Short mmCIF file of C-alpha atoms in Angstrom, two decimals:
data_model
loop_
_atom_site.label_atom_id
_atom_site.label_comp_id
_atom_site.label_asym_id
_atom_site.label_seq_id
_atom_site.Cartn_x
_atom_site.Cartn_y
_atom_site.Cartn_z
CA UNK A 1 0.11 -0.22 -0.20
CA UNK A 2 2.78 2.44 1.03
CA UNK A 3 4.87 1.51 -1.93
CA UNK A 4 1.45 1.95 -4.35
CA UNK A 5 0.92 5.55 -2.53
CA UNK A 6 4.90 6.35 -2.94
CA UNK A 7 4.72 5.65 -6.95
CA UNK A 8 1.69 7.51 -7.22
CA UNK A 9 3.09 10.35 -5.45
CA UNK A 10 5.99 10.52 -7.90
CA UNK A 11 4.19 10.19 -11.10
CA UNK A 12 2.13 13.34 -10.19
CA UNK A 13 5.59 15.27 -9.49
CA UNK A 14 7.19 13.90 -12.35
CA UNK A 15 3.78 14.89 -14.61
CA UNK A 16 3.98 18.69 -12.48
CA UNK A 17 7.24 18.71 -13.59
CA UNK A 18 6.77 18.07 -17.40
CA UNK A 19 3.91 20.31 -17.37
CA UNK A 20 5.19 23.02 -15.30
CA UNK A 21 8.30 22.79 -17.99
CA UNK A 22 5.92 22.85 -20.58
CA UNK A 23 4.59 26.17 -19.55
CA UNK A 24 7.76 28.26 -18.44
CA UNK A 25 8.96 27.31 -22.06
CA UNK A 26 7.34 29.83 -23.49
CA UNK A 27 9.20 33.36 -24.11
CA UNK A 28 8.62 36.30 -21.88
CA UNK A 29 5.63 38.19 -22.99
CA UNK A 30 7.17 41.89 -24.11
CA UNK A 31 5.17 45.00 -24.03
CA UNK A 32 5.00 46.94 -27.21
CA UNK A 33 6.22 50.77 -26.46
CA UNK A 34 3.59 53.24 -25.19
CA UNK A 35 2.67 55.86 -28.01
CA UNK A 36 0.01 58.36 -28.70
CA UNK A 37 -2.99 56.89 -29.77
CA UNK A 38 -1.78 53.22 -28.99
CA UNK A 39 1.61 51.71 -28.94
CA UNK A 40 4.65 51.12 -31.00
CA UNK A 41 5.90 47.63 -31.85
CA UNK A 42 9.27 46.93 -33.08
CA UNK A 43 10.09 43.45 -34.28
CA UNK A 44 12.94 42.29 -36.56
CA UNK A 45 13.38 39.14 -38.32
CA UNK A 46 17.17 37.05 -38.55
CA UNK A 47 17.66 34.68 -41.10
CA UNK A 48 19.69 32.54 -38.55
CA UNK A 49 19.47 33.75 -34.59
CA UNK A 50 22.97 32.87 -33.98
CA UNK A 51 22.85 31.23 -30.21
CA UNK A 52 21.82 28.53 -28.76
CA UNK A 53 19.68 25.85 -28.69
CA UNK A 54 18.93 26.75 -32.52
CA UNK A 55 21.18 28.82 -34.25
CA UNK A 56 20.56 28.26 -37.41
CA UNK A 57 16.51 28.79 -37.10
CA UNK A 58 15.19 31.87 -38.93
CA UNK A 59 13.04 34.19 -36.21
CA UNK A 60 11.42 36.83 -35.06
CA UNK A 61 12.81 39.47 -32.03
CA UNK A 62 11.34 41.92 -30.32
CA UNK A 63 12.84 45.63 -29.11
CA UNK A 64 12.04 46.84 -25.65
CA UNK A 65 11.21 50.48 -24.37
CA UNK A 66 14.57 51.02 -23.85
CA UNK A 67 15.73 49.97 -27.45
CA UNK A 68 17.49 46.41 -25.91
CA UNK A 69 16.51 43.37 -28.24
CA UNK A 70 14.55 40.14 -26.80
CA UNK A 71 14.12 37.18 -28.13
CA UNK A 72 10.21 36.73 -27.83
CA UNK A 73 7.00 36.48 -29.66
CA UNK A 74 4.59 37.02 -27.23
CA UNK A 75 3.73 40.64 -27.20
CA UNK A 76 1.99 42.76 -25.11
CA UNK A 77 -0.21 45.64 -27.00
CA UNK A 78 -3.23 47.61 -25.44
CA UNK A 79 -6.99 47.02 -26.27
CA UNK A 80 -8.88 49.52 -28.74
CA UNK A 81 -5.68 51.41 -29.64
CA UNK A 82 -3.60 51.69 -32.29
CA UNK A 83 -0.81 49.64 -32.49
CA UNK A 84 1.96 50.72 -35.26
CA UNK A 85 4.67 48.18 -36.25
CA UNK A 86 7.89 48.31 -37.76
CA UNK A 87 9.64 45.54 -38.89
CA UNK A 88 13.20 45.13 -39.57
CA UNK A 89 13.53 42.65 -42.05
CA UNK A 90 17.13 41.28 -42.72
CA UNK A 91 16.16 37.58 -43.92
CA UNK A 92 15.92 36.90 -48.45
CA UNK A 93 13.17 36.28 -49.93
CA UNK A 94 11.64 32.42 -50.16
CA UNK A 95 8.53 33.43 -51.48
CA UNK A 96 4.71 32.36 -50.76
CA UNK A 97 3.30 29.16 -50.80
CA UNK A 98 0.21 30.91 -51.46
CA UNK A 99 0.52 33.98 -53.40
CA UNK A 100 -3.22 35.37 -52.25
CA UNK A 101 -1.24 36.29 -48.60
CA UNK A 102 1.33 38.88 -50.90
CA UNK A 103 -1.98 41.37 -49.65
CA UNK A 104 -2.01 43.88 -46.99
CA UNK A 105 -4.91 42.44 -45.06
CA UNK A 106 -6.53 43.93 -41.90
CA UNK A 107 -3.97 47.01 -41.78
CA UNK A 108 -5.18 50.67 -41.25
CA UNK A 109 -6.26 51.48 -44.59
CA UNK A 110 -5.24 47.87 -46.11
CA UNK A 111 -1.74 49.22 -46.83
CA UNK A 112 2.30 48.52 -45.63
CA UNK A 113 5.20 50.65 -46.46
CA UNK A 114 8.21 49.86 -47.04
CA UNK A 115 11.28 51.80 -47.42
CA UNK A 116 8.89 54.24 -46.68
CA UNK A 117 6.99 53.94 -50.08
CA UNK A 118 3.52 52.94 -49.48
CA UNK A 119 2.11 49.56 -50.70
CA UNK A 120 -1.02 47.47 -50.93
CA UNK A 121 0.94 44.08 -51.63
CA UNK A 122 4.06 42.62 -52.11
CA UNK A 123 5.15 40.45 -55.54
CA UNK A 124 4.82 37.18 -54.19
CA UNK A 125 8.27 35.76 -54.62
CA UNK A 126 9.81 38.93 -52.77
CA UNK A 127 8.07 37.82 -49.61
CA UNK A 128 10.54 36.23 -46.89
CA UNK A 129 8.05 35.97 -44.52
CA UNK A 130 4.62 37.43 -43.28
CA UNK A 131 3.05 38.38 -40.05
CA UNK A 132 -0.46 36.91 -39.65
CA UNK A 133 -2.94 37.42 -37.01
CA UNK A 134 -5.52 35.59 -38.34
CA UNK A 135 -8.35 35.85 -35.66
CA UNK A 136 -7.64 39.86 -36.21
CA UNK A 137 -7.54 39.51 -39.75
CA UNK A 138 -4.58 41.35 -39.70
CA UNK A 139 -2.18 39.72 -42.63
CA UNK A 140 1.13 41.85 -43.73
CA UNK A 141 3.74 40.37 -45.85
CA UNK A 142 7.40 41.17 -45.51
CA UNK A 143 9.99 41.88 -48.50
CA UNK A 144 13.17 40.05 -48.56
CA UNK A 145 16.63 41.58 -49.21
CA UNK A 146 18.50 41.03 -51.58
CA UNK A 147 20.32 37.99 -52.16
CA UNK A 148 23.11 39.26 -53.33
CA UNK A 149 22.69 42.56 -51.00
CA UNK A 150 26.31 43.19 -49.01
CA UNK A 151 26.83 43.05 -45.20
CA UNK A 152 24.48 40.58 -44.38
CA UNK A 153 23.09 39.65 -41.10
CA UNK A 154 24.03 35.93 -39.55
CA UNK A 155 23.61 36.61 -35.89
CA UNK A 156 21.32 38.42 -34.19
CA UNK A 157 20.53 41.19 -32.98
CA UNK A 158 21.24 42.94 -36.21
CA UNK A 159 22.16 46.23 -36.53
CA UNK A 160 20.67 49.15 -39.21
CA UNK A 161 24.01 49.03 -40.65
CA UNK A 162 23.64 45.27 -42.46
CA UNK A 163 21.74 44.68 -45.51
CA UNK A 164 17.47 45.43 -44.31
CA UNK A 165 14.29 46.26 -45.57
CA UNK A 166 12.33 48.85 -43.02
CA UNK A 167 8.20 47.91 -43.04
CA UNK A 168 5.36 49.84 -40.94
CA UNK A 169 1.94 48.93 -40.47
CA UNK A 170 -0.78 50.02 -38.16
CA UNK A 171 -3.39 48.23 -37.53
CA UNK A 172 -5.98 48.54 -34.50
CA UNK A 173 -7.22 46.42 -31.87
CA UNK A 174 -10.22 45.43 -30.26
CA UNK A 175 -11.20 43.68 -26.57
CA UNK A 176 -9.00 42.19 -24.65
CA UNK A 177 -8.09 38.79 -25.85
CA UNK A 178 -4.98 36.07 -26.81
CA UNK A 179 -4.66 35.76 -30.31
CA UNK A 180 -1.85 33.96 -32.06
CA UNK A 181 0.20 35.33 -34.32
CA UNK A 182 1.83 33.15 -37.30
CA UNK A 183 4.40 33.64 -40.78
CA UNK A 184 2.49 32.36 -43.57
CA UNK A 185 5.75 31.70 -45.60
CA UNK A 186 7.36 28.62 -45.52
CA UNK A 187 10.59 29.79 -44.55
CA UNK A 188 11.87 27.03 -42.28
CA UNK A 189 15.17 26.16 -43.84
CA UNK A 190 15.72 22.06 -44.00
CA UNK A 191 12.92 21.16 -43.12
CA UNK A 192 9.66 19.36 -45.51
CA UNK A 193 8.25 22.31 -47.18
CA UNK A 194 9.88 24.27 -44.72
CA UNK A 195 7.18 24.54 -42.45
CA UNK A 196 8.94 22.71 -39.62
CA UNK A 197 11.39 23.83 -36.88
CA UNK A 198 10.83 27.07 -36.25
CA UNK A 199 7.46 27.40 -38.59
CA UNK A 200 6.22 25.04 -35.24
CA UNK A 201 7.77 26.57 -32.15
CA UNK A 202 6.61 29.56 -30.81
CA UNK A 203 9.43 32.02 -29.76
CA UNK A 204 10.85 31.43 -33.57
CA UNK A 205 7.92 32.30 -36.30
CA UNK A 206 4.54 31.73 -34.20
CA UNK A 207 3.58 33.59 -31.15
CA UNK A 208 1.36 35.40 -29.66
CA UNK A 209 -0.70 38.89 -29.08
CA UNK A 210 -1.80 39.82 -25.99
CA UNK A 211 -4.40 42.68 -26.08
CA UNK A 212 -4.65 43.55 -22.69
CA UNK B 1 -11.15 -33.58 -6.09
CA UNK B 2 -14.72 -33.05 -5.87
CA UNK B 3 -16.03 -30.11 -7.62
CA UNK B 4 -18.79 -28.16 -5.65
CA UNK B 5 -20.55 -26.48 -8.65
CA UNK B 6 -22.47 -29.66 -9.50
CA UNK B 7 -25.36 -28.88 -12.12
CA UNK B 8 -28.30 -27.91 -10.64
CA UNK B 9 -32.08 -29.05 -11.66
CA UNK B 10 -33.27 -27.41 -14.29
CA UNK B 11 -36.01 -25.08 -13.59
CA UNK B 12 -39.12 -24.32 -15.46
CA UNK B 13 -38.26 -21.46 -17.31
CA UNK B 14 -41.47 -20.52 -19.43
CA UNK B 15 -43.10 -18.13 -16.76
CA UNK B 16 -39.41 -15.94 -17.04
CA UNK B 17 -39.49 -16.24 -20.63
CA UNK B 18 -42.93 -14.90 -20.82
CA UNK B 19 -41.95 -12.59 -17.97
CA UNK B 20 -38.90 -11.25 -19.53
CA UNK B 21 -41.00 -10.71 -23.35
CA UNK B 22 -43.44 -8.81 -21.95
CA UNK B 23 -40.98 -6.38 -20.57
CA UNK B 24 -38.93 -6.03 -22.81
CA UNK B 25 -41.44 -5.45 -25.52
CA UNK B 26 -43.01 -2.88 -23.58
CA UNK B 27 -39.84 -1.37 -22.69
CA UNK B 28 -38.68 -1.25 -26.46
CA UNK B 29 -41.59 0.03 -27.25
CA UNK B 30 -41.37 3.14 -25.12
CA UNK B 31 -37.14 2.93 -25.43
CA UNK B 32 -37.92 3.48 -29.71
CA UNK B 33 -40.13 5.73 -29.65
CA UNK B 34 -38.54 8.16 -27.16
CA UNK B 35 -35.28 7.11 -29.63
CA UNK B 36 -37.18 8.96 -32.44
CA UNK B 37 -39.11 11.43 -31.58
CA UNK B 38 -37.78 12.73 -28.48
CA UNK B 39 -33.53 11.93 -28.60
CA UNK B 40 -33.63 12.24 -32.81
CA UNK B 41 -34.48 15.49 -33.77
CA UNK B 42 -31.22 17.31 -31.29
CA UNK B 43 -29.56 14.21 -32.49
CA UNK B 44 -26.16 15.69 -35.03
CA UNK B 45 -25.72 16.53 -37.74
CA UNK B 46 -29.12 18.20 -37.75
CA UNK B 47 -30.99 18.90 -40.76
CA UNK B 48 -29.15 22.09 -42.03
CA UNK B 49 -28.18 20.51 -45.49
CA UNK B 50 -29.67 17.02 -47.32
CA UNK B 51 -26.56 15.13 -46.98
CA UNK B 52 -27.15 16.29 -42.75
CA UNK B 53 -30.75 15.47 -42.76
CA UNK B 54 -30.09 11.69 -44.11
CA UNK B 55 -26.74 11.50 -41.97
CA UNK B 56 -29.32 12.61 -39.00
CA UNK B 57 -32.17 10.06 -39.94
CA UNK B 58 -29.10 7.00 -40.51
CA UNK B 59 -28.27 7.92 -36.88
CA UNK B 60 -32.09 7.87 -35.67
CA UNK B 61 -32.54 4.32 -37.54
CA UNK B 62 -29.26 2.95 -36.02
CA UNK B 63 -30.35 4.37 -32.65
CA UNK B 64 -33.91 3.15 -33.00
CA UNK B 65 -32.89 -0.82 -34.03
CA UNK B 66 -30.02 -0.85 -31.12
CA UNK B 67 -32.07 -0.18 -28.70
CA UNK B 68 -34.52 -3.28 -27.88
CA UNK B 69 -30.97 -4.99 -28.21
CA UNK B 70 -29.50 -2.80 -25.54
CA UNK B 71 -32.13 -2.99 -23.88
CA UNK B 72 -32.55 -7.11 -23.92
CA UNK B 73 -28.99 -7.06 -22.48
CA UNK B 74 -29.63 -4.97 -19.66
CA UNK B 75 -32.65 -6.54 -19.15
CA UNK B 76 -31.59 -9.95 -19.33
CA UNK B 77 -28.71 -9.30 -16.82
CA UNK B 78 -30.85 -7.50 -14.47
CA UNK B 79 -33.38 -9.70 -14.36
CA UNK B 80 -31.16 -12.54 -13.85
CA UNK B 81 -29.57 -10.66 -10.92
CA UNK B 82 -32.53 -10.48 -9.19
CA UNK B 83 -34.67 -13.53 -10.58
CA UNK B 84 -31.75 -16.70 -9.60
CA UNK B 85 -29.43 -14.17 -7.46
CA UNK B 86 -28.00 -17.79 -5.36
CA UNK B 87 -28.57 -18.12 -2.36
CA UNK B 88 -26.06 -19.08 0.73
CA UNK B 89 -24.83 -22.60 0.60
CA UNK B 90 -22.96 -24.08 -1.68
CA UNK B 91 -23.00 -22.61 -5.29
CA UNK B 92 -24.34 -24.44 -7.79
CA UNK B 93 -23.74 -24.26 -12.24
CA UNK B 94 -26.73 -23.76 -14.14
CA UNK B 95 -27.88 -26.55 -16.05
CA UNK B 96 -25.91 -26.94 -19.27
CA UNK B 97 -28.59 -25.79 -22.74
CA UNK B 98 -28.94 -28.13 -25.71
CA UNK B 99 -30.77 -27.67 -28.54
CA UNK B 100 -32.74 -24.39 -29.19
CA UNK B 101 -32.10 -24.48 -33.02
CA UNK B 102 -35.38 -22.83 -33.84
CA UNK B 103 -33.96 -19.45 -31.35
CA UNK B 104 -30.36 -19.80 -32.92
CA UNK B 105 -31.86 -20.00 -36.54
CA UNK B 106 -34.34 -17.09 -35.22
CA UNK B 107 -31.21 -15.01 -33.45
CA UNK B 108 -29.27 -15.15 -36.66
CA UNK B 109 -32.03 -14.12 -39.23
CA UNK B 110 -33.08 -10.94 -37.16
CA UNK B 111 -29.40 -9.75 -37.18
CA UNK B 112 -28.78 -10.82 -40.41
CA UNK B 113 -31.73 -8.43 -41.71
CA UNK B 114 -30.81 -5.83 -39.33
CA UNK B 115 -26.92 -5.41 -40.80
CA UNK B 116 -28.56 -5.81 -44.18
CA UNK B 117 -31.69 -3.39 -43.85
CA UNK B 118 -28.46 -0.54 -42.50
CA UNK B 119 -26.37 -1.92 -45.48
CA UNK B 120 -28.97 -1.16 -47.72
CA UNK B 121 -29.87 2.56 -45.80
CA UNK B 122 -26.15 3.69 -45.48
CA UNK B 123 -25.67 2.76 -49.64
CA UNK B 124 -28.64 4.81 -50.49
CA UNK B 125 -27.61 7.85 -48.98
CA UNK B 126 -24.62 7.40 -50.15
CA UNK B 127 -25.49 6.55 -54.01
CA UNK B 128 -29.06 7.53 -54.06
CA UNK B 129 -30.22 10.56 -52.55
CA UNK B 130 -27.53 12.80 -51.06
CA UNK B 131 -24.56 10.52 -53.69
CA UNK B 132 -21.53 10.56 -51.34
CA UNK B 133 -23.43 11.62 -47.96
CA UNK B 134 -21.02 14.34 -48.00
CA UNK B 135 -17.98 12.77 -47.74
CA UNK B 136 -15.11 13.17 -49.72
CA UNK B 137 -15.12 10.82 -52.76
CA UNK B 138 -11.52 11.31 -54.27
CA UNK B 139 -10.91 12.80 -57.64
CA UNK B 140 -13.31 10.47 -59.78
CA UNK B 141 -16.60 10.53 -57.43
CA UNK B 142 -18.63 7.28 -57.98
CA UNK B 143 -21.88 9.16 -56.85
CA UNK B 144 -22.58 12.46 -58.78
CA UNK B 145 -25.78 13.97 -58.96
CA UNK B 146 -27.60 15.12 -61.87
CA UNK B 147 -29.81 18.11 -61.89
CA UNK B 148 -31.14 20.65 -64.32
CA UNK B 149 -28.43 23.02 -62.98
CA UNK B 150 -24.67 22.32 -62.52
CA UNK B 151 -23.39 21.82 -59.41
CA UNK B 152 -21.36 25.25 -57.74
CA UNK B 153 -17.79 24.43 -57.79
CA UNK B 154 -15.83 25.68 -55.20
CA UNK B 155 -12.29 25.17 -53.81
CA UNK B 156 -11.14 24.13 -50.32
CA UNK B 157 -7.51 24.82 -49.87
CA UNK B 158 -6.54 23.62 -46.50
CA UNK B 159 -2.66 25.60 -45.55
CA UNK B 160 -0.77 25.74 -42.34
CA UNK B 161 -3.34 27.04 -40.88
CA UNK B 162 -5.59 28.87 -42.21
CA UNK B 163 -8.48 28.01 -44.80
CA UNK B 164 -9.04 29.59 -47.94
CA UNK B 165 -11.46 29.18 -50.93
CA UNK B 166 -11.75 29.57 -54.59
CA UNK B 167 -14.17 30.17 -56.83
CA UNK B 168 -13.48 28.95 -60.32
CA UNK B 169 -16.84 30.31 -61.71
CA UNK B 170 -16.25 33.82 -60.79
CA UNK B 171 -12.65 34.08 -62.44
CA UNK B 172 -11.01 31.93 -59.57
CA UNK B 173 -11.31 34.76 -56.85
CA UNK B 174 -10.10 33.22 -53.89
CA UNK B 175 -11.08 34.48 -50.28
CA UNK B 176 -10.80 33.37 -46.43
CA UNK B 177 -14.83 32.94 -46.03
CA UNK B 178 -16.86 30.59 -47.79
CA UNK B 179 -20.42 31.47 -48.80
CA UNK B 180 -22.40 28.84 -50.49
CA UNK B 181 -26.16 29.97 -51.81
CA UNK B 182 -28.85 27.71 -50.20
CA UNK B 183 -30.69 25.33 -52.07
CA UNK B 184 -28.21 24.64 -54.87
CA UNK B 185 -25.86 21.90 -54.74
CA UNK B 186 -22.15 22.11 -54.11
CA UNK B 187 -19.35 20.70 -55.37
CA UNK B 188 -16.67 21.18 -52.84
CA UNK B 189 -12.55 20.77 -54.35
CA UNK B 190 -10.39 20.27 -51.47
CA UNK B 191 -6.86 20.18 -50.94
CA UNK B 192 -3.72 21.70 -49.32
CA UNK B 193 -0.59 23.38 -49.97
CA UNK B 194 1.67 21.76 -47.28
CA UNK B 195 0.51 19.29 -44.89
CA UNK B 196 -2.66 16.80 -44.40
CA UNK B 197 -5.62 18.90 -43.75
CA UNK B 198 -9.61 17.80 -43.09
CA UNK B 199 -11.68 20.55 -43.98
CA UNK B 200 -15.09 19.41 -41.50
CA UNK B 201 -18.04 21.42 -41.47
CA UNK B 202 -20.15 19.45 -38.89
CA UNK B 203 -23.73 21.44 -39.87
CA UNK B 204 -23.40 20.33 -43.44
CA UNK B 205 -22.69 17.10 -42.58
CA UNK B 206 -19.76 17.64 -45.00
CA UNK B 207 -15.92 15.98 -44.09
CA UNK B 208 -13.30 15.68 -46.73
CA UNK B 209 -9.50 14.86 -46.14
CA UNK B 210 -7.22 17.92 -47.85
CA UNK B 211 -3.96 16.39 -49.10
CA UNK B 212 -1.96 18.08 -50.76
CA UNK B 213 -1.45 17.00 -54.69
CA UNK B 214 -4.66 15.82 -54.22
CA UNK B 215 -8.11 16.52 -55.41
CA UNK B 216 -11.10 15.17 -53.06
CA UNK B 217 -14.76 15.89 -54.40
CA UNK B 218 -17.60 16.49 -51.89
CA UNK B 219 -20.97 17.35 -52.76
CA UNK B 220 -23.09 19.34 -50.32
CA UNK B 221 -26.48 20.68 -51.11
CA UNK B 222 -27.43 23.25 -47.78
CA UNK B 223 -31.33 23.68 -47.47
CA UNK B 224 -31.32 27.11 -45.58
CA UNK B 225 -29.70 30.07 -44.82
CA UNK B 226 -27.46 30.26 -42.19
CA UNK B 227 -23.97 29.83 -40.68
CA UNK B 228 -21.82 26.58 -39.75
CA UNK B 229 -18.00 25.82 -38.74
CA UNK B 230 -15.53 24.62 -40.27
CA UNK B 231 -12.99 23.28 -38.24
CA UNK B 232 -9.98 21.20 -39.39
CA UNK B 233 -9.86 17.27 -37.89
CA UNK B 234 -6.39 16.54 -39.07
CA UNK B 235 -3.97 17.02 -36.41
CA UNK B 236 -1.67 19.58 -39.12
CA UNK B 237 0.57 21.10 -36.04
CA UNK B 238 0.97 23.71 -33.62
CA UNK B 239 -1.74 25.88 -35.05
CA UNK B 240 -3.96 23.29 -35.44
CA UNK B 241 -6.38 23.77 -32.88
CA UNK B 242 -6.46 27.46 -34.06
CA UNK B 243 -7.50 25.82 -37.39
CA UNK B 244 -11.57 27.12 -37.52
CA UNK B 245 -13.64 29.59 -39.22
CA UNK B 246 -17.21 30.41 -40.19
CA UNK B 247 -18.83 29.50 -43.76
CA UNK B 248 -22.08 30.94 -44.26
CA UNK B 249 -24.82 30.04 -46.45
CA UNK B 250 -27.08 32.70 -48.26
CA UNK B 251 -30.10 33.20 -50.27
CA UNK B 252 -29.15 33.24 -54.08
CA UNK B 253 -29.47 36.51 -53.88
CA UNK B 254 -27.47 37.75 -51.42
CA UNK B 255 -24.87 34.85 -52.62
CA UNK B 256 -24.71 37.30 -55.30
CA UNK B 257 -24.36 40.34 -53.91
CA UNK B 258 -21.51 38.41 -52.01
CA UNK B 259 -19.45 36.79 -54.84
CA UNK B 260 -19.74 40.01 -56.43
CA UNK B 261 -17.88 41.70 -53.50
CA UNK B 262 -15.44 39.38 -53.12
CA UNK B 263 -14.80 39.99 -56.71
CA UNK B 264 -13.91 43.71 -56.73
CA UNK B 265 -12.39 42.75 -53.66
CA UNK B 266 -9.76 40.31 -54.28
CA UNK B 267 -8.99 41.41 -58.16
CA UNK B 268 -5.78 42.72 -57.06
CA UNK B 269 -4.75 39.89 -55.21
CA UNK B 270 -6.31 37.10 -58.04
CA UNK B 271 -3.96 39.04 -60.73
CA UNK B 272 -1.28 37.10 -58.40
CA UNK B 273 -2.86 33.85 -58.34
CA UNK B 274 -1.56 30.99 -60.15
CA UNK B 275 -3.98 29.57 -62.69
CA UNK B 276 -7.50 27.67 -61.44
CA UNK B 277 -6.45 24.19 -61.32
CA UNK B 278 -7.69 21.09 -59.08
CA UNK B 279 -4.90 20.89 -57.09
CA UNK B 280 -1.52 22.86 -56.36
CA UNK B 281 1.35 20.57 -55.45
CA UNK B 282 3.76 22.83 -53.28
CA UNK B 283 6.47 25.48 -55.31
CA UNK B 284 10.02 24.84 -55.04
CA UNK B 285 11.17 27.19 -53.26
CA UNK B 286 14.39 28.71 -52.99
CA UNK B 287 15.58 28.06 -49.51
CA UNK B 288 13.60 25.27 -47.99
CA UNK B 289 12.35 22.27 -48.89
#
């Protein structure tokens, strides 16, 4: 009887540790910087993170209000506000599997700016990634840097001195909630059809937008 | 060693059998009536489409046929526990049964008739009334509806992790929401751009696998305007649980207006799409693949 109770207790502890480890595996949320009528979210995408545990995985990073970059894909933004997003895009183009996602959707004016130029869409082959929040109807294709661009970045965080495109857009939030976001470009190098590894992992090419 | 499970003397079973049959008939009549008239109308997948109505009717028939069988088993068990409980003293085995050929033949004939009737009803739903009963029939469907009005083709495209829909009769426009007209047969062409998904619209009673490089055809005829939930029914990766959306069944006039708006709103996107095809094998990618 004592042995059964002991084994049960050990099993419960192991399950609890597993669950705790799973919950703690998510990256720390980053609060978007305050901005007039809303918040400013500043991100960068890199072709290879450059650090353990997956130095060759493609990833997003986010910048806090002090200017420091963090390896996280969970963002807190205010409810009923305008969220202005700036993405410094350091990766080269992979191309969209479904060209439908080449249109800008769900942003204010259904537009974005790419290096200061206002656009409604990208040529599908020019997309390196997308920033999409399907439940909010937001989907923005991100233009890749040229394959032969000089001074390409290979270790995060990248700097503005390195080859990049700058993409900006603004979307409006509604009621509080947690909404997943993802990339629609199959951009995971060395995985079958580009959809494994970082494309399946929160903290890399997927995450949550927490509207609070 | 002598066994203490000596066969007991055979009691007369006639009163028990008569009593059991009477109870079973009464309970079965009540049970079947409850299943058909009380539970039946609430059984999924309800009656939103012809296919849903047929599936629900078959579910009712299955439940109605199973009810007397279930009651017979439960009743025999309960009756035996109450009427034939072994009292204190030496445990005795029941008398051996021999013969009973008439009962065996009856049992075999009745169960065979039930199974054959179910097979006929299922086959009739598959090939006769609803042409596939809402299931994916692969690229060359065996059961195809023939009506005066041709079916409306809608392509369902699964991708990690969203559904999009193309309408070949309207310039191949692609949308993030599906809308279909009530009262018309819809010919769904289900495919995928990456891994296996499964298009499941339970109120429509449609379930068809979305497989890359494959055109999976399913037919459905929605009966009235309303909404229906769509979920992915094939574990397909990180956001599988988020791969849901809501579809619309509109009146024909409302559908005509809706599709016109979609064609205009998605005109720029349509220009970038590949020509409409029954499936799209994933393009070779510059980096991955």
